[in-house]
Coordinates of C-alpha atoms in Angstrom, one line a residue:
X1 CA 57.3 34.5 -34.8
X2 CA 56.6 31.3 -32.7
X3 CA 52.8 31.4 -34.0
X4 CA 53.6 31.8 -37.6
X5 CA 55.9 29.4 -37.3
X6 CA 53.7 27.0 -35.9
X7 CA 51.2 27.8 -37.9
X8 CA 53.8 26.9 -40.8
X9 CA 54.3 23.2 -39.4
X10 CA 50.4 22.4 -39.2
X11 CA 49.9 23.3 -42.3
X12 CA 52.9 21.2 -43.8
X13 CA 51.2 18.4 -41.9
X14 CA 47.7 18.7 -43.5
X15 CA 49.1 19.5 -47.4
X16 CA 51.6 16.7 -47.3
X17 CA 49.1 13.9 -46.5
X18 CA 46.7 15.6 -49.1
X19 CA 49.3 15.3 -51.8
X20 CA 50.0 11.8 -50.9
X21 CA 46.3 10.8 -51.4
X22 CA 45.6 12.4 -54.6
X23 CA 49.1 10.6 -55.8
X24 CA 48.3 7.1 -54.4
X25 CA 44.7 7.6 -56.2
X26 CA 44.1 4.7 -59.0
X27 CA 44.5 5.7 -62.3
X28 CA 43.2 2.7 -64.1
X29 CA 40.5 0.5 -62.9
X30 CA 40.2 -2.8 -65.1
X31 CA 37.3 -4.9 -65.2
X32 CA 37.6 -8.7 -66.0
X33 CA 34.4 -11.2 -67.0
X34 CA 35.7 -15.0 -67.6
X35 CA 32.5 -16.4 -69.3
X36 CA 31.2 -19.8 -67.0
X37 CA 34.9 -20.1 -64.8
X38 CA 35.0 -22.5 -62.5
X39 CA 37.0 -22.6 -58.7
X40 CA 37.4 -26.3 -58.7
X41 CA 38.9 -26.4 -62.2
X42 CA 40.8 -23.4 -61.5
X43 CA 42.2 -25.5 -58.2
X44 CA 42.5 -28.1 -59.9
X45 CA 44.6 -26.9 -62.9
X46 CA 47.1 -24.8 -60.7
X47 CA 49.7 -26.9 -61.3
X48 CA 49.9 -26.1 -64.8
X49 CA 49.9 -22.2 -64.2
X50 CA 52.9 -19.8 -64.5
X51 CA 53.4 -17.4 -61.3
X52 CA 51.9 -14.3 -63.0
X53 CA 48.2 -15.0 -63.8
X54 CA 45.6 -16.8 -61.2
X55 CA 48.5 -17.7 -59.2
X56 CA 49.5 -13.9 -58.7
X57 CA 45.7 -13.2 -58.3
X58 CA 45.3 -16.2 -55.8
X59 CA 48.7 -14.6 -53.7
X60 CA 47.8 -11.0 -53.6
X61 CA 44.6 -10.2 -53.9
X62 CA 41.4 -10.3 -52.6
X63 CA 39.7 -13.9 -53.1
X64 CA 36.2 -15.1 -53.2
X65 CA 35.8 -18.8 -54.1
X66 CA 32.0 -18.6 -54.3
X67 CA 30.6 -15.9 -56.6
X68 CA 26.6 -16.3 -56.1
X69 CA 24.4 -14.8 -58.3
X70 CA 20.7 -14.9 -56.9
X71 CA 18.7 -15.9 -59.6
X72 CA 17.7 -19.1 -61.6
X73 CA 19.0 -19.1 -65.5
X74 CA 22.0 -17.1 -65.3
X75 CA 24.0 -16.2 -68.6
X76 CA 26.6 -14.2 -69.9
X77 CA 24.4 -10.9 -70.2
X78 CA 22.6 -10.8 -66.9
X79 CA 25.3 -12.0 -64.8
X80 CA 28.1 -8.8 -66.7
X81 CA 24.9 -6.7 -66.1
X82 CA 24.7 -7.3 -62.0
X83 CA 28.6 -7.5 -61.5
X84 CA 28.7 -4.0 -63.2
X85 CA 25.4 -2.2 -61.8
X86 CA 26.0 -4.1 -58.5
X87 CA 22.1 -4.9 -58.5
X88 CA 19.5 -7.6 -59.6
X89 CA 18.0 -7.9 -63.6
X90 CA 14.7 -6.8 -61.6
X91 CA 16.2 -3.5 -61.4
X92 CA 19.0 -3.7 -63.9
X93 CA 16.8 -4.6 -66.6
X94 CA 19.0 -7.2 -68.2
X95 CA 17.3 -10.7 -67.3
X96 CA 19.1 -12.9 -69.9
X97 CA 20.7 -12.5 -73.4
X98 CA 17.3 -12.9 -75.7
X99 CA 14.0 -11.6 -74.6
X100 CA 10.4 -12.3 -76.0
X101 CA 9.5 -9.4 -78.8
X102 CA 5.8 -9.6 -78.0
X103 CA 4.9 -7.3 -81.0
X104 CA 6.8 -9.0 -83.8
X105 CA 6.0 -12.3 -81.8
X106 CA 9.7 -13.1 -82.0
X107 CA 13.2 -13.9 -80.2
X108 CA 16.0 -11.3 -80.1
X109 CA 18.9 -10.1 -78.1
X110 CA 18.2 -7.9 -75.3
X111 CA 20.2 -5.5 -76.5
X112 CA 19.1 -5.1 -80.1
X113 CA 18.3 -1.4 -81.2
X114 CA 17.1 -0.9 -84.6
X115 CA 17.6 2.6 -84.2
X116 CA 21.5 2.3 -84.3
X117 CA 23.5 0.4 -87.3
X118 CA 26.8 -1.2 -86.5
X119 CA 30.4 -0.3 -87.5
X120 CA 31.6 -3.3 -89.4
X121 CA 28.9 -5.5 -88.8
X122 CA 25.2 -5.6 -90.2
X123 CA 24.1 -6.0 -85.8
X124 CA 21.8 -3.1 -84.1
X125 CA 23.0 -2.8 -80.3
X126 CA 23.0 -0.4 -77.8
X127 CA 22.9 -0.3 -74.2
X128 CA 20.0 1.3 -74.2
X129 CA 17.5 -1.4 -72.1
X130 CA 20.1 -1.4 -69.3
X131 CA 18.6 0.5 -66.8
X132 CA 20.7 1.6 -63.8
X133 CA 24.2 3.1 -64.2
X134 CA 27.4 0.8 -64.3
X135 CA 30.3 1.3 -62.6
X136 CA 32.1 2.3 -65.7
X137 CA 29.2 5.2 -66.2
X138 CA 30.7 6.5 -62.4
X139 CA 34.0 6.6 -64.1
X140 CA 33.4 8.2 -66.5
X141 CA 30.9 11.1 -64.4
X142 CA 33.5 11.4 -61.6
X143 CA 36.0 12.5 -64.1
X144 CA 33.3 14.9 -65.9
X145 CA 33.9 13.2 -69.0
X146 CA 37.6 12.9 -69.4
X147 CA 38.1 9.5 -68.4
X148 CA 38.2 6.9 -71.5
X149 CA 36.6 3.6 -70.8
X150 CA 37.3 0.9 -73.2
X151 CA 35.6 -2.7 -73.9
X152 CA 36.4 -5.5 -75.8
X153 CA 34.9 -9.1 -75.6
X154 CA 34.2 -12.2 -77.7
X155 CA 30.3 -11.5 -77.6
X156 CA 28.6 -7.5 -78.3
X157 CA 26.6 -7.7 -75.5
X158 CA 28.9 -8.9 -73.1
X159 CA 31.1 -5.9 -74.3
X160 CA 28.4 -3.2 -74.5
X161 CA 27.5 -4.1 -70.8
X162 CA 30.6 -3.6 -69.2
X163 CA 31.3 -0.5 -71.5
X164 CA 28.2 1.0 -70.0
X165 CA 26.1 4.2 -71.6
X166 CA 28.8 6.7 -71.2
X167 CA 31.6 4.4 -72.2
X168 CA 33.4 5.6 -74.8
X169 CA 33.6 2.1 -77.2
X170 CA 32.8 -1.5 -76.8
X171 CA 34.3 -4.0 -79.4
X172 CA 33.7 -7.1 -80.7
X173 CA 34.4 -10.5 -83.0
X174 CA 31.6 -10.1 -85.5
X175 CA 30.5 -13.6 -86.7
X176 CA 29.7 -13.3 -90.2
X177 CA 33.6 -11.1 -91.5
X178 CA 35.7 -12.1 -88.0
X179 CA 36.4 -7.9 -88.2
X180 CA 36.3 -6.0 -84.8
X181 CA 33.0 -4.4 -84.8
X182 CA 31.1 -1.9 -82.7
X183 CA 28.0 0.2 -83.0
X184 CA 27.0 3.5 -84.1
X185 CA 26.1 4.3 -80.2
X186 CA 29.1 5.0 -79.7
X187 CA 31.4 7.4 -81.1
X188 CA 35.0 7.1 -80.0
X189 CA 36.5 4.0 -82.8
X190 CA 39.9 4.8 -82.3
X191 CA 42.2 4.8 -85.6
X192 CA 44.6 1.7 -84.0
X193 CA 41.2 -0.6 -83.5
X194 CA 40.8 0.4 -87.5
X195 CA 44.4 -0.3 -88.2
X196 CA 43.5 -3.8 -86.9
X197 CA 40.5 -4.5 -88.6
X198 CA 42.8 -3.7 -91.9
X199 CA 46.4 -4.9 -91.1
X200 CA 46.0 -7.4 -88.5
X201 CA 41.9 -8.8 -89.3
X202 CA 41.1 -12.4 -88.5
X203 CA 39.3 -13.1 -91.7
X204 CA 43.1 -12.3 -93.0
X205 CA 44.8 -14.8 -91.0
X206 CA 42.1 -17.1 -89.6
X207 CA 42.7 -20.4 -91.6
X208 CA 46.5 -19.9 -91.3
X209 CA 45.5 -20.5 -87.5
X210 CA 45.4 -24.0 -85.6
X211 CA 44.4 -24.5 -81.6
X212 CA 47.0 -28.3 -80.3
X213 CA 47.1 -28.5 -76.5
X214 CA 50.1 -26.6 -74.3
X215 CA 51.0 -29.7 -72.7
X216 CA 50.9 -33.3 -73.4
X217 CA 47.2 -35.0 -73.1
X218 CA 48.5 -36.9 -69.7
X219 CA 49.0 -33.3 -67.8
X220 CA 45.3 -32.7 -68.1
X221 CA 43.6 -34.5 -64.9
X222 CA 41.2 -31.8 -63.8
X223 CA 38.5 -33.7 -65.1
X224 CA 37.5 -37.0 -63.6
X225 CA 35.3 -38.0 -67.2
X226 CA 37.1 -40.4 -69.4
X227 CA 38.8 -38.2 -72.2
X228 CA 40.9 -39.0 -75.3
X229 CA 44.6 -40.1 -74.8
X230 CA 45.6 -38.7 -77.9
X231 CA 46.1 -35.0 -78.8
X232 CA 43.7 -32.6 -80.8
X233 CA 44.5 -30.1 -83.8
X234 CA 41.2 -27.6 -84.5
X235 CA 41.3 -25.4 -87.7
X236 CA 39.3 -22.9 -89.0
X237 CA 38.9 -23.6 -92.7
X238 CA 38.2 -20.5 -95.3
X239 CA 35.5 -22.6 -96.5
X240 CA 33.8 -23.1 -93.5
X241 CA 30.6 -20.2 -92.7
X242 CA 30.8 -20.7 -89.3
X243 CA 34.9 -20.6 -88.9
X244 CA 34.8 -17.0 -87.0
X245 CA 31.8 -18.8 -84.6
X246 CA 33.5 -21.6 -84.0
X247 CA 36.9 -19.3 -83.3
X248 CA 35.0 -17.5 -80.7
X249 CA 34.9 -21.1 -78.4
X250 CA 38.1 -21.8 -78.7
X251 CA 41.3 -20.7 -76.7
X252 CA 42.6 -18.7 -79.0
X253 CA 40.0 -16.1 -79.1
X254 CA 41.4 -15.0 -75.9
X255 CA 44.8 -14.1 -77.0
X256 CA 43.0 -12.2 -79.8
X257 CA 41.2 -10.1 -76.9
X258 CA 44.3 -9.2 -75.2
X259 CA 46.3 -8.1 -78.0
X260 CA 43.6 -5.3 -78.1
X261 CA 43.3 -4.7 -74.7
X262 CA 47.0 -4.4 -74.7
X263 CA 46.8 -1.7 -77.5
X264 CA 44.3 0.1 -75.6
X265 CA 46.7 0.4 -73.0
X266 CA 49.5 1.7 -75.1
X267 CA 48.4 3.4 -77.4
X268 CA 45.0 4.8 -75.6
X269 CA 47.2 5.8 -73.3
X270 CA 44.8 4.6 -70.7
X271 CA 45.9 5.2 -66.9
X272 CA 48.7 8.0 -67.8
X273 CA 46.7 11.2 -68.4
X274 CA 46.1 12.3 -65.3
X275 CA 42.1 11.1 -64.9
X276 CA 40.7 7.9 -64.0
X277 CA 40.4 5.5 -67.0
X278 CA 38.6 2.4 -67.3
X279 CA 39.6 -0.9 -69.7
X280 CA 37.2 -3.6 -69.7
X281 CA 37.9 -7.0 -70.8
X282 CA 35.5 -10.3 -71.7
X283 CA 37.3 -13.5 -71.7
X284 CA 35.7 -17.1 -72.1
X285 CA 36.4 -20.5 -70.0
X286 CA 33.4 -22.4 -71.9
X287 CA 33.7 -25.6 -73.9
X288 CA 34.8 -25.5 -77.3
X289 CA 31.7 -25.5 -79.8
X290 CA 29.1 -25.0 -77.3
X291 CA 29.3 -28.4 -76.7
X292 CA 30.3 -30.5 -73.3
X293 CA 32.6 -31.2 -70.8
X294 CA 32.2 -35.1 -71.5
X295 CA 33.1 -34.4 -74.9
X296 CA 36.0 -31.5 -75.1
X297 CA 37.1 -32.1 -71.4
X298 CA 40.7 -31.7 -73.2
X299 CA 40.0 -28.8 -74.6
X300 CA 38.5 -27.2 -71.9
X301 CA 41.6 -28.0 -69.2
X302 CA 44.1 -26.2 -72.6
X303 CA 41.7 -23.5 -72.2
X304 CA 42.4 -22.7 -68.7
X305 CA 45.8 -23.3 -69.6
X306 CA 46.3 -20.7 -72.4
X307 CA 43.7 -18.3 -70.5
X308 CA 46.3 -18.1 -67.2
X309 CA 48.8 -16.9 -69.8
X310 CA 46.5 -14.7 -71.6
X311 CA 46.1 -13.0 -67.8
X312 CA 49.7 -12.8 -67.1
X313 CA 50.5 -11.1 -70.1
X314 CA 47.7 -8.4 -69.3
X315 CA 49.1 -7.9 -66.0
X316 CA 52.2 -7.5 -67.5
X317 CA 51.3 -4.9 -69.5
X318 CA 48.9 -2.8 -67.0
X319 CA 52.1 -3.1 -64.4
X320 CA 54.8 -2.1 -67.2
X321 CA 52.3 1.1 -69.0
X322 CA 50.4 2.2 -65.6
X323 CA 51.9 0.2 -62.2
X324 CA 49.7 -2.5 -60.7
X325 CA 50.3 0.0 -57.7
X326 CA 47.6 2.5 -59.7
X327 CA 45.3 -0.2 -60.8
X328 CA 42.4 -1.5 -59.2
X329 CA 41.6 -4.6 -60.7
X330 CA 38.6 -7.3 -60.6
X331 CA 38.5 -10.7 -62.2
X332 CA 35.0 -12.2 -62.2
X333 CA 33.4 -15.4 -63.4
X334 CA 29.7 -15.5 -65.1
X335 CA 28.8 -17.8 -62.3
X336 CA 27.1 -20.8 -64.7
X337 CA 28.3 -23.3 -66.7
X338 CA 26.7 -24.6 -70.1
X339 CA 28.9 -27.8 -70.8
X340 CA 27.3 -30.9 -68.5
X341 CA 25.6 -33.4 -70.8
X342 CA 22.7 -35.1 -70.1
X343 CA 22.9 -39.0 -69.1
X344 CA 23.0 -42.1 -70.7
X345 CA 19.5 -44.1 -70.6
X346 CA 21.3 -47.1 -69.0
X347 CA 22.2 -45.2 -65.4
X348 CA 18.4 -45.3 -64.8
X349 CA 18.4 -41.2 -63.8
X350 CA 15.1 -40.1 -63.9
X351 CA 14.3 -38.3 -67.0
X352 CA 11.8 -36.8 -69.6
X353 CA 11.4 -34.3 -72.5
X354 CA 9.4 -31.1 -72.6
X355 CA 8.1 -29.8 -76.0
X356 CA 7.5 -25.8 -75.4
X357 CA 5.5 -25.9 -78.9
X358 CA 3.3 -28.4 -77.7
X359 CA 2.8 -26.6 -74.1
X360 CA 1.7 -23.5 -75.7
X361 CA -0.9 -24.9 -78.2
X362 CA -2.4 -27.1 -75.7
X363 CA -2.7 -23.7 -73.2
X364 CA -4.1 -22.2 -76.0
X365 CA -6.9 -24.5 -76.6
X366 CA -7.8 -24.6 -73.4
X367 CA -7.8 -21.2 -73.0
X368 CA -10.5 -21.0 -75.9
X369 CA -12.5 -23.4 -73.7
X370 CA -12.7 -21.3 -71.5
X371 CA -12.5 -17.4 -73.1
X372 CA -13.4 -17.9 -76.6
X373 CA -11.5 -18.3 -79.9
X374 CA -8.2 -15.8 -80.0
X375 CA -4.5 -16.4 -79.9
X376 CA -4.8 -16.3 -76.3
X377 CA -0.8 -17.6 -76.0
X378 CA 1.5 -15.6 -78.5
X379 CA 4.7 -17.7 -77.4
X380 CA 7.6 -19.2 -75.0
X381 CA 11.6 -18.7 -74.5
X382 CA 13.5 -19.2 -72.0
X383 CA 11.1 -21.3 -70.1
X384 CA 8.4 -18.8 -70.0
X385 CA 5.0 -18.6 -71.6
X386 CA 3.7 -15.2 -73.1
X387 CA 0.2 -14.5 -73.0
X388 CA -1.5 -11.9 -75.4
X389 CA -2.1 -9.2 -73.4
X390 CA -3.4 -6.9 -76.2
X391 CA -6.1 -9.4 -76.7
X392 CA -7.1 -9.9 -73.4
X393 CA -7.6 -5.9 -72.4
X394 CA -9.6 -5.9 -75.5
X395 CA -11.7 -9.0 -74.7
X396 CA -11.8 -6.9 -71.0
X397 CA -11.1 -9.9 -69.0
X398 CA -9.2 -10.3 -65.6
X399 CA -5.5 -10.9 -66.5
X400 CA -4.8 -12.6 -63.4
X401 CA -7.5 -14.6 -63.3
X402 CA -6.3 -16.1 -66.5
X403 CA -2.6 -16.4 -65.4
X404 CA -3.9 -18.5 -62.5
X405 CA -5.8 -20.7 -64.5
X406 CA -3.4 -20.9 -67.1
X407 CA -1.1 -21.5 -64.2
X408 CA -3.4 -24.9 -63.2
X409 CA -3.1 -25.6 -66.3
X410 CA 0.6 -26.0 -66.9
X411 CA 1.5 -27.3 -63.5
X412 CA -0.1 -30.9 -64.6
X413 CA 2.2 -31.0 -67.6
X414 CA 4.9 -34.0 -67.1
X415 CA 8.1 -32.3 -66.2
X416 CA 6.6 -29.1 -64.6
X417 CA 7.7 -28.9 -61.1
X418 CA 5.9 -25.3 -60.2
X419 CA 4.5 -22.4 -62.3
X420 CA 5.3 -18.8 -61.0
X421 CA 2.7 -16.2 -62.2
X422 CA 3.4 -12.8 -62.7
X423 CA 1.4 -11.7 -59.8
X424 CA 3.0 -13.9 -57.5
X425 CA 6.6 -12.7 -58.4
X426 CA 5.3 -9.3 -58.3
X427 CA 3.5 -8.9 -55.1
X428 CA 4.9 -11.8 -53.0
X429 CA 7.4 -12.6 -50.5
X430 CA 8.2 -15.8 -49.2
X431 CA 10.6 -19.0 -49.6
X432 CA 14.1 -18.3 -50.9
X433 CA 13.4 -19.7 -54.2
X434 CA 11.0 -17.2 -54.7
X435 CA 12.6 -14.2 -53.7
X436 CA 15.1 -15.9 -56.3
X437 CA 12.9 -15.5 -59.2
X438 CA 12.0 -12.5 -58.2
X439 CA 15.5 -11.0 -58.5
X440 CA 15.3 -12.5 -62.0
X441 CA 12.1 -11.5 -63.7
X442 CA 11.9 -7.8 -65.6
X443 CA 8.1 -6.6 -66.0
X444 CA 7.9 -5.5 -68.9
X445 CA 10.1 -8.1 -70.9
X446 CA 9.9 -11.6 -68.9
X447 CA 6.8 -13.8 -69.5
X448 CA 3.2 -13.8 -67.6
X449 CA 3.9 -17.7 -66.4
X450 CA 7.5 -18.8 -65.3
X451 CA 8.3 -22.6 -65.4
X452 CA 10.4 -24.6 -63.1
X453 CA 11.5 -27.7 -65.3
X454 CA 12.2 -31.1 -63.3
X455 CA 15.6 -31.5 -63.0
X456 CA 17.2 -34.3 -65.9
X457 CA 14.7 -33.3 -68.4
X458 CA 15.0 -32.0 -71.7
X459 CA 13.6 -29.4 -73.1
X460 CA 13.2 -30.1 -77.1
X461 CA 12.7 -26.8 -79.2
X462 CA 11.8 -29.0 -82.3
X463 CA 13.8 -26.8 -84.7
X464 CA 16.0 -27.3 -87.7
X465 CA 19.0 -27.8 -85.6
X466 CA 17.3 -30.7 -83.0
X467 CA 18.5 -27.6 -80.1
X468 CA 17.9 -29.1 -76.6
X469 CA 18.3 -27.4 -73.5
X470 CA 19.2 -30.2 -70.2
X471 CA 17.9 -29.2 -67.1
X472 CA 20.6 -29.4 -64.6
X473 CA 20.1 -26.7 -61.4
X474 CA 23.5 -26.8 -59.6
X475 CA 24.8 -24.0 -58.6
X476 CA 29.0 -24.0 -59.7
X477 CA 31.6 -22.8 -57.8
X478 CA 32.4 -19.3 -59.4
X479 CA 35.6 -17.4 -58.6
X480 CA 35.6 -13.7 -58.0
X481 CA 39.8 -11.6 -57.1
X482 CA 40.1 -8.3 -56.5
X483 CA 43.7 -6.8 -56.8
X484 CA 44.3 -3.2 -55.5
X485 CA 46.8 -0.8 -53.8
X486 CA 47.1 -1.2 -50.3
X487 CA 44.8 -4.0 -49.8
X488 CA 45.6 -7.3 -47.7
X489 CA 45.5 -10.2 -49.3
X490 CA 42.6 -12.5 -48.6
X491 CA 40.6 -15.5 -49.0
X492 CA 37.3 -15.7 -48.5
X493 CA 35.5 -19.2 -48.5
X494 CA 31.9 -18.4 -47.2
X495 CA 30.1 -17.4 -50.4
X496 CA 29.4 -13.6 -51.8
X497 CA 26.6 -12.1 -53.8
X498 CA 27.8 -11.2 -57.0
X499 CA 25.9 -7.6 -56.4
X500 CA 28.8 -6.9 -53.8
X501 CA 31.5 -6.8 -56.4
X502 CA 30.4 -2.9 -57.9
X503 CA 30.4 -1.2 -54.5
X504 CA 33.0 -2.9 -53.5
X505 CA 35.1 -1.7 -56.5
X506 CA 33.3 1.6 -56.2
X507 CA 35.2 2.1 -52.7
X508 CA 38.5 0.8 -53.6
X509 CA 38.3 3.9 -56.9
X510 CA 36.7 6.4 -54.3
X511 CA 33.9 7.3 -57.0
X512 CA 30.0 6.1 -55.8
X513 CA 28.8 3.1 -56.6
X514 CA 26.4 2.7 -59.5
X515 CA 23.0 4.1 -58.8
X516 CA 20.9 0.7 -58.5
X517 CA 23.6 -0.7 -56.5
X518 CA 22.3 -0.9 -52.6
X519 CA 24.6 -4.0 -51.6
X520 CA 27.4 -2.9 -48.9
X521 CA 31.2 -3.6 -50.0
X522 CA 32.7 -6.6 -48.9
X523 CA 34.1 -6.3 -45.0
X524 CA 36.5 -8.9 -45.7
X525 CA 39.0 -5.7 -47.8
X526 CA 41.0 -4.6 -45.0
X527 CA 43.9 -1.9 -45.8

């Protein structure tokens, strides 16, 4: 009788703690992109913030002040591609938002798919060139298929990213009708997202809408630049084309994202079915038309303003519908900001302008010196040249050998600091700054010659719209929380690689961490 009852006791002892576990298990993990946030601005604005957004972030959670992603020419696309594969666009696949169509000689988004059609929008995406598995493609495996994972975002690709190739639906603002679109990749639209795009759509409402500041212009200090005194009003016309473009810079887009997010939550039921669900959310911290910080500094600290609310009402929601007790939680930033201008002639900063065109039809004669007539140079984005490789394995010459004198070549333009070939990023290891552009640089999508512009130069596309692209390399100061059961609160000043963020979530869900992802999860996490 002793035995059994013993027996009895042990076995109380083992189930209880078991039970415990599987009850204390998150049921929601949500995922959280700011596009180009900033730490010092974040600091710097704090005193404008309610207690339920950053601030709560800042208090309870897990924070990293120095998000580092290690590549040059990070953007929205590659940098939601490594915080959700946990790995570098040299494995991911993703190394910026356009890529170089070498056969139609053209520029496209990196995640165009003419094989799908769109839902609502006249776009072809999928996720399709993302190679390696996301953390929201472990959520849904771990649960065997049950587990609904959700995106919504200002941009497609942003939101296709983070939804992943087993996600169930990303959405997003399409440009052209302001309606919540999505592609035929996916095939969960549920009928509430519909409901919007027919009771509650933009394009119904849009120029009823008008973006003034929170606060008074003399609140905003974060920004040392000389701004207007005055107040602003922005508007979205029903004659303007653009209207649902321009919407998408502006504060309010972000209260448009969480009033979906929020239905998701409610009425997707997401976090309350008894399986691990996943929401993923794209919001933007960038300057209003594209434009600079110098010019829309005003707009920019409202921004922040309206985005801390936007957050507090999110966590409001996820702790009402699902208990921030069952939610794991990660806020990240894209780690790059667009909005510095260049400077005015009369500070005497060094400067130039760079004419790709003109760099790749002065390549190309040379390159008939030396090979022959042929379109030896087919063209150049994203400060890479793109030789014609067809031509050359016809022509059966060395493509190295041509890289490296095209690589001479280039390297005595004004305004070229260094050319990187494609054997060099490929087979060598040395300095930090190349192991940098390694990280960066996909195979069989970036260019044969990389180009490392002089900083303060222009680059001057000579297009209908006069686009110019200032070269400015510093790296920004890119805030990363992480909010979870259990888990200490912590700030962590030393800078993190952004590849740390998916195994680091990974081990907070207990699911394994995407299958490109070999960083280790952040020591700093203590239970």
């Amino acid at each position: 009788m002793k035995k059994k009852v013993l027996a009895t006791l042990l076995l109380s002892l083992l189930v209880v703690p078991l039970v415990q576990s599987a009850d204390q298990a998150p049921r929601l993990v949500v995922g959280i992109t700011v596009d180009q946030l900033r730490t010092d601005y974040l600091m710097a604005l704090q005193h404008l913030f309610g207690e339920k957004g950053f601030k709560r972030l800042m208090k309870e959670g897990v924070v990293c002040e120095n998000l580092v992603y290690d590549y040059p020419n990070v953007d929205k696309a590659s940098a939601t591609a490594t915080l959700y594969t946990g790995t570098m666009p040299f494995f991911h696949g993703i190394p910026s938002e356009r890529f170089f169509n070498t056969t139609f000689q053209r520029e496209e988004f990196i995640l165009n798919d003419p094989s799908k059609i769109g839902n609502y929008t006249q776009e072809t995406f999928s996720p399709e060139r993302l190679k390696t598995s996301t953390i929201s493609d472990e959520v849904k495996i771990v649960s065997g298929g049950l587990g609904r994972v959700y995106a919504v975002a200002p941009d497609a690709q942003q939101a296709i990213i983070s939804a992943g190739h087993a996600g169930n639906c990303a959405f997003w603002i399409n440009d052209r009708n302001g309606k919540w679109a999505t592609t035929t990749y996916y095939r969960d639209v549920p009928a509430y997202i519909e409901q919007f795009n027919y009771g509650r759509s933009l394009s119904a409402r849009i120029d009823t809408l008008a973006w003034t500041p929170v606060y008074t212009p003399d609140l905003y200090t974060a920004i040392p630049y000389l701004t207007n005194d005055f107040s602003f009003k922005r508007t979205f016309s029903h004659d303007n084309r653009d209207r649902f473009a321009q919407f998408k810079t502006t504060a309010l887009v972000n209260r448009e994202i969480t009033d979906v997010a929020v239905e998701f939550l409610d009425k997707g039921l997401l976090g309350r079915r008894g399986v691990l669900d996943m929401l993923n959310v794209g919001y933007t911290a960038g300057v209003y038309l594209n434009k600079t910080v110098q010019e829309y500094g005003l707009e920019l600290q409202d921004t922040y303003v309206r985005l801390d609310r936007d957050l507090a009402r999110l966590l409001d929601e996820i702790d009402k519908k699902v208990g921030l007790d069952h939610t794991v939680i990660f806020v990240a930033s894209t780690g790059y900001f667009k909005g510095e201008a260049k400077e005015s002639p009369i500070y005497n900063i060094p400067s130039g302008e760079f004419y790709p065109r003109r760099a790749v039809s002065l390549l190309n004669v040379y390159l008939m010196a030396l090979y022959g007539q042929g379109d030896w140079v087919i063209g150049y984005q994203n400060r890479q040249i793109f030789l014609n490789r067809k031509l050359i394995k016809e022509r059966d010459l060395d493509a190295d050998e041509m890289r490296d004198k095209a690589a001479s070549f280039l390297i005595q333009m004004a305004g070229v600091q260094d050319v990187y070939t494609m054997q060099r990023l490929l087979l060598s290891y040395g300095t930090d700054r190349l192991a940098a552009m390694r990280n960066g640089y996909c195979p069989k999508l970036s260019g044969d010659l990389v180009l490392n512009l002089c900083p303060g130069w222009e680059v001057v596309y000579e297009d209908n719209a006069d686009t110019r692209e200032y070269v400015r390399i510093n790296a920004i100061p890119a805030p990363c929380f992480i909010l979870a059961p259990d888990v200490k609160p912590v700030h962590i000043a030393t800078p993190v690689r952004a590849t740390a963020i998916a195994p680091s979530v990974s081990r907070l869900l207990r699911i394994r961490s995407p299958n490109g992802s070999s960083s280790t999860p952040l020591s700093e996490i203590q239970y």
